[in-house]
Structure formats: C-alpha cells, structure tokens
Coordinates of C-alpha atoms in Angstrom, one line a residue:
X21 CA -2.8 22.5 12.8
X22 CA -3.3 19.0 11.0
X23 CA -0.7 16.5 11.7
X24 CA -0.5 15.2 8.0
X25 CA -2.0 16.9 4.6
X26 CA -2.2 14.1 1.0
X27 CA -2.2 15.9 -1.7
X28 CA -3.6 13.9 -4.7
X29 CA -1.5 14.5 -7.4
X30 CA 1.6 16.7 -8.1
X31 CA 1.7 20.6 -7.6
X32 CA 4.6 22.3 -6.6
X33 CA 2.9 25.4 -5.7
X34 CA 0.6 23.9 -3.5
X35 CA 3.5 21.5 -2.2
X36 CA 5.6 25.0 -1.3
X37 CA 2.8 27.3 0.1
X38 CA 1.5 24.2 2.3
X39 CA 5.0 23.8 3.7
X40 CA 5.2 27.3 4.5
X41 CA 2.0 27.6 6.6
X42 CA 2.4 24.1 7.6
X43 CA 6.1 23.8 8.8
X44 CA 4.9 21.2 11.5
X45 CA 2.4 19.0 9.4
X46 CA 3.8 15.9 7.1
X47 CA 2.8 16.6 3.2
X48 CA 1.7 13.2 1.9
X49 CA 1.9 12.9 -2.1
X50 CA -0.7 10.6 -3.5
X51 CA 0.4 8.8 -6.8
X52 CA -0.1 5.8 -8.6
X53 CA 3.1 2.9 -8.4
X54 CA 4.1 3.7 -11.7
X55 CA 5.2 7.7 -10.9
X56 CA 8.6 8.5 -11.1
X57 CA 8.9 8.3 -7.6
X58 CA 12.6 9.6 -7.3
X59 CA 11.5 13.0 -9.4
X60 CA 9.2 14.2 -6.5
X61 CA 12.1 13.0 -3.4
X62 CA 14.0 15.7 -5.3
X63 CA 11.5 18.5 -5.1
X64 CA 11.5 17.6 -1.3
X65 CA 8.6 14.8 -0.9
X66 CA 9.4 12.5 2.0
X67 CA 6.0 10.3 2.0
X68 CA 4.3 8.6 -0.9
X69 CA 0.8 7.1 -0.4
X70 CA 1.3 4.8 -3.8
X71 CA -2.2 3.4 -5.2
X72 CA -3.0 0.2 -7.5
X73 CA -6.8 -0.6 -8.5
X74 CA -9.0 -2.6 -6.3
X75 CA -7.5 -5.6 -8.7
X76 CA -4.0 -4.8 -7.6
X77 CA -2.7 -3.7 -10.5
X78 CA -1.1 -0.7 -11.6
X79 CA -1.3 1.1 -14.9
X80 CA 0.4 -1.4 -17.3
X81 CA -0.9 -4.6 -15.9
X82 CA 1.6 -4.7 -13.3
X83 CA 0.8 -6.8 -10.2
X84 CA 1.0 -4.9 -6.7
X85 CA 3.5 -6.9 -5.1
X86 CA 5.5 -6.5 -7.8
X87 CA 4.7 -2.8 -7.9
X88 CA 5.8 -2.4 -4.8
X89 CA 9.2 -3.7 -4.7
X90 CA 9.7 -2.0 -7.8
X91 CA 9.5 1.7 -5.7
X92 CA 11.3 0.0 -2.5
X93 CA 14.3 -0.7 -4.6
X94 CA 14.2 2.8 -6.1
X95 CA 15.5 4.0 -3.1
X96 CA 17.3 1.6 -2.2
X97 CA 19.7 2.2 -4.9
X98 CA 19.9 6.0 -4.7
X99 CA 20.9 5.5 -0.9
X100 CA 18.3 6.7 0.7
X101 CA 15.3 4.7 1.7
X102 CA 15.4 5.6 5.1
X103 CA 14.6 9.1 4.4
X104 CA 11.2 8.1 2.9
X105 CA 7.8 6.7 3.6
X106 CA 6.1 4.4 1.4
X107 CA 2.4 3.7 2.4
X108 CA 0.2 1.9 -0.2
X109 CA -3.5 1.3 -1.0
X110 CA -5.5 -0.5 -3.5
X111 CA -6.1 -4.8 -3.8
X112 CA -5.3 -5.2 -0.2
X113 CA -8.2 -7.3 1.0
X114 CA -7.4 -10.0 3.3
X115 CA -5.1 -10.2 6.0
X116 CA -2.3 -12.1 4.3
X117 CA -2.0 -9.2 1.9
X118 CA -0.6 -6.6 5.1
X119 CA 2.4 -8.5 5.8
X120 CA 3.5 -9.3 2.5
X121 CA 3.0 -5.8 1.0
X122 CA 5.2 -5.0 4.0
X123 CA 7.8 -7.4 3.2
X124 CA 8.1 -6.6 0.3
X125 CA 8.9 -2.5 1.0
X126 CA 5.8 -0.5 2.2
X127 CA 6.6 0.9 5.5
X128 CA 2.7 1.2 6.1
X129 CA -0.7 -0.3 4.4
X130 CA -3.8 2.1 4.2
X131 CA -7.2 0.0 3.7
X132 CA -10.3 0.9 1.6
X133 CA -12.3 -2.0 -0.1
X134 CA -11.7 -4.2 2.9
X135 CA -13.7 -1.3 5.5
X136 CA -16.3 -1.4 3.1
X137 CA -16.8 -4.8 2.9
X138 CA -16.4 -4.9 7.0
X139 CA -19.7 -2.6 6.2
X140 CA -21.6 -5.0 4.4
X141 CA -21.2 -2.8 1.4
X142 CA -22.7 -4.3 -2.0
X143 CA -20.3 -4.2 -5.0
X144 CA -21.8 -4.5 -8.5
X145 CA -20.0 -4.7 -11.9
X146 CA -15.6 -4.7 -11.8
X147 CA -15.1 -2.5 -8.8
X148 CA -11.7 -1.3 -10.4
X149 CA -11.5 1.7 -8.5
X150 CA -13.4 3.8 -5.9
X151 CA -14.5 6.3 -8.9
X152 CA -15.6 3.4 -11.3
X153 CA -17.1 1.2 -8.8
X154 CA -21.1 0.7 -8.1
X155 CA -21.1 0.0 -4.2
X156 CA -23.8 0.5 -1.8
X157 CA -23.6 0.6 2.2
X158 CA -26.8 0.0 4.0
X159 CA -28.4 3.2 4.4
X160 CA -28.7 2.9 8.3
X161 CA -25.8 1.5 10.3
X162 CA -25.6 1.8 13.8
X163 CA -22.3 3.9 14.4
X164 CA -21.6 1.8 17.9
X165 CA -22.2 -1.6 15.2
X166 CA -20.3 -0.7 12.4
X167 CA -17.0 0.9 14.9
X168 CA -17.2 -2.8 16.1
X169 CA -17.0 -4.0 12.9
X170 CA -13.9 -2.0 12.1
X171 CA -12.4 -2.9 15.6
X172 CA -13.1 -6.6 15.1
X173 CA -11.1 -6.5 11.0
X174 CA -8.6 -4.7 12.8
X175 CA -7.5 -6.9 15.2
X176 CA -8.1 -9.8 13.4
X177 CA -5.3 -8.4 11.1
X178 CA -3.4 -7.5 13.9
X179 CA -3.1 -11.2 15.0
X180 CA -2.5 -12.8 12.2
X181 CA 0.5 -10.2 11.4
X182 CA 2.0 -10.6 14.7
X183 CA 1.4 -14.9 14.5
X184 CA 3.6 -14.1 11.0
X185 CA 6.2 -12.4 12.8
X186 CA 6.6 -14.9 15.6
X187 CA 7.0 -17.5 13.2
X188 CA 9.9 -15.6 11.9
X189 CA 11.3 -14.5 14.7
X190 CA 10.8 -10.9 14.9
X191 CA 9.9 -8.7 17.6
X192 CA 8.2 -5.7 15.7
X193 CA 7.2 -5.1 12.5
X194 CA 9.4 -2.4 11.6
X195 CA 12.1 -5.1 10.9
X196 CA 10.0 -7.2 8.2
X197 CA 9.8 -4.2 5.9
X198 CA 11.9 -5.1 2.7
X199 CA 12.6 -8.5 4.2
X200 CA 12.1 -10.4 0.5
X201 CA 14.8 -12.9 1.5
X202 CA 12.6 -14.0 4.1
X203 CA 9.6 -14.7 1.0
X204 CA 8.7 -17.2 -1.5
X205 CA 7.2 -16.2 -4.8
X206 CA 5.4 -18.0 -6.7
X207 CA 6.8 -17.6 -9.9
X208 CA 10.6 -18.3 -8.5
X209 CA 9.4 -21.3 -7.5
X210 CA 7.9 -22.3 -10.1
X211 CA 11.4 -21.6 -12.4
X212 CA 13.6 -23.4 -9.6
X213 CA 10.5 -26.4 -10.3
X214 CA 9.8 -26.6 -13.9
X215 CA 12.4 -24.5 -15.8
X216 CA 13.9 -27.6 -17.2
X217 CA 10.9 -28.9 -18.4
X218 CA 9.7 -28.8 -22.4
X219 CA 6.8 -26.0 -22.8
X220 CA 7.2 -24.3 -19.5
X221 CA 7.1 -20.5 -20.2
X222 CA 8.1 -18.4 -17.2
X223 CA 5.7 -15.3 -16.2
X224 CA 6.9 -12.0 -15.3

C-alpha cells in the first residue's frame, strides 16, 4: 500500500475510488496557486502540492511568495488551516527561498530545478516549466556521485534553515510556518521609506 498518492489535477471519481481502496494512503491534489483552494477542502482534500513556474510565478504574473500567503490566509479565515497541508514547488532554487516560503505559509517545500542543477543538468532557452523547458543531464552519472550530490544540497539547506531559526529563536521549524510578523518585505519597506516622496509608485 503507498503511503501517499498526487493526483495532478481534479477528479472526483478518481479522488473517491482512490480513497476507497486506499483508506490508509494520504491523497495529494496537485494544482497551481491560483485554484480555488477552498472548493476542493470541501470535496474532502486535506493536502495541496501548489505549483508556480520555474520563474516563481503563478498564472497572472503573481510572484510566489505572494502566491503563497495568498492560499495560507485562505484557511486561515475559514478556521481551519490546521486541518490542511500546503506543500509547494516551482522558483525555489536557493536555500534562502525554503525558509521564507515556509514563513510565509507552506507547511513543506518539494524541490525540482534545484536537484537538477545539483546534477549538472544544462538548461537552454526560458526554462518556465519542466514541460517547456530544454534541459539535459549528463548521460552517465555515477549513481554513488550524484546521491552525494543530493546529500550534500540537502544539508547545505538544512544548515542554513536551522542557522535562520536560531537566529530567531525557535526550536523546530514547525513554529516558523506562517510567521510573516517575523519578515521583512521588500515592498513594505520600501512604502514605510519612500511613500512620501514625489514619483514614488508602490508595486503590488
């Protein structure tokens, strides 16, 4: 019995019959940001692996952080975040990237450019996504060489997110998620700086 099943994309039908042959695996929905998240927690979806494009944006333009606050706070005001999972993918690529996505809402990241690159893949053209992108890894790899490669990313990322959470003062990571009073955004800042001043023009 699999432990977790994505589905990637909406279908009741399949949603129902994998729950009942399933009962004790977790059904993962896989949607863009921009879904009408709260639609599917009503038809009985508990986790949501939410994409952007390797840009980290979603449909409209929207940046990811952004994107991501936007489904946090979704459940925040119905009441019941704590009965969800949020996991995102797509224009997380350097190690910075894990612990604010976290702070900002996901309960979990999920990597894919980033392992590539670890690979020494080549990327040509816009990489938007995996479908539209022209990438090439390096037709033999050693598979003891390149699990060292993924071990070494790995816990790089694993240091620098636990030098972030010592620096503000928390024990586990479970704590940070939604923590956006503990942030800094850039365009906030740059309001509280330069609001006042003749031609600035504030970005959403």
């Amino acid at each position: 019995k699999p432990s977790m099943i994505e589905i990637a994309g909406w279908n009741e039908k399949v949603f129902q019959e994998m729950q009942l042959h399933f009962p004790e695996t977790l059904p993962i929905l896989r949607v863009d940001f921009e879904t009408p998240l709260f639609d599917y927690y009503k038809a009985g979806v508990r986790i949501f692996h939410l994409t952007a494009n390797y840009h980290g944006q979603g449909r409209s333009g929207k940046f990811l952080l952004d994107l991501i606050r936007e489904a946090h706070l979704t459940f925040v005001k119905a009441g019941c975040r704590d009965k969800v999972t949020l996991l995102g993918s797509g224009g997380i690529i350097a190690a910075e990237h894990l612990p604010k996505a976290i702070l900002c809402g996901l309960d979990g990241v999920l990597l894919d450019s980033a392992l590539l690159v670890a690979l020494q893949a080549s990327f040509n053209g816009e990489c938007i996504s995996l479908q539209e992108s022209n990438f090439q890894i390096p037709r033999e790899i050693n598979p003891q060489w390149g699990s060292q490669r993924l071990q070494n990313l790995i816990g790089a990322w694993h240091a620098q997110l636990l030098e972030i959470l010592g620096a503000m003062g928390l024990r586990e990571v479970r704590r940070l998620r939604g923590e956006m009073g503990r942030a800094m955004f850039q365009k906030d800042l740059e309001g509280e700086a330069f609001a006042n001043i003749s031609g600035f023009t504030r970005t959403n």
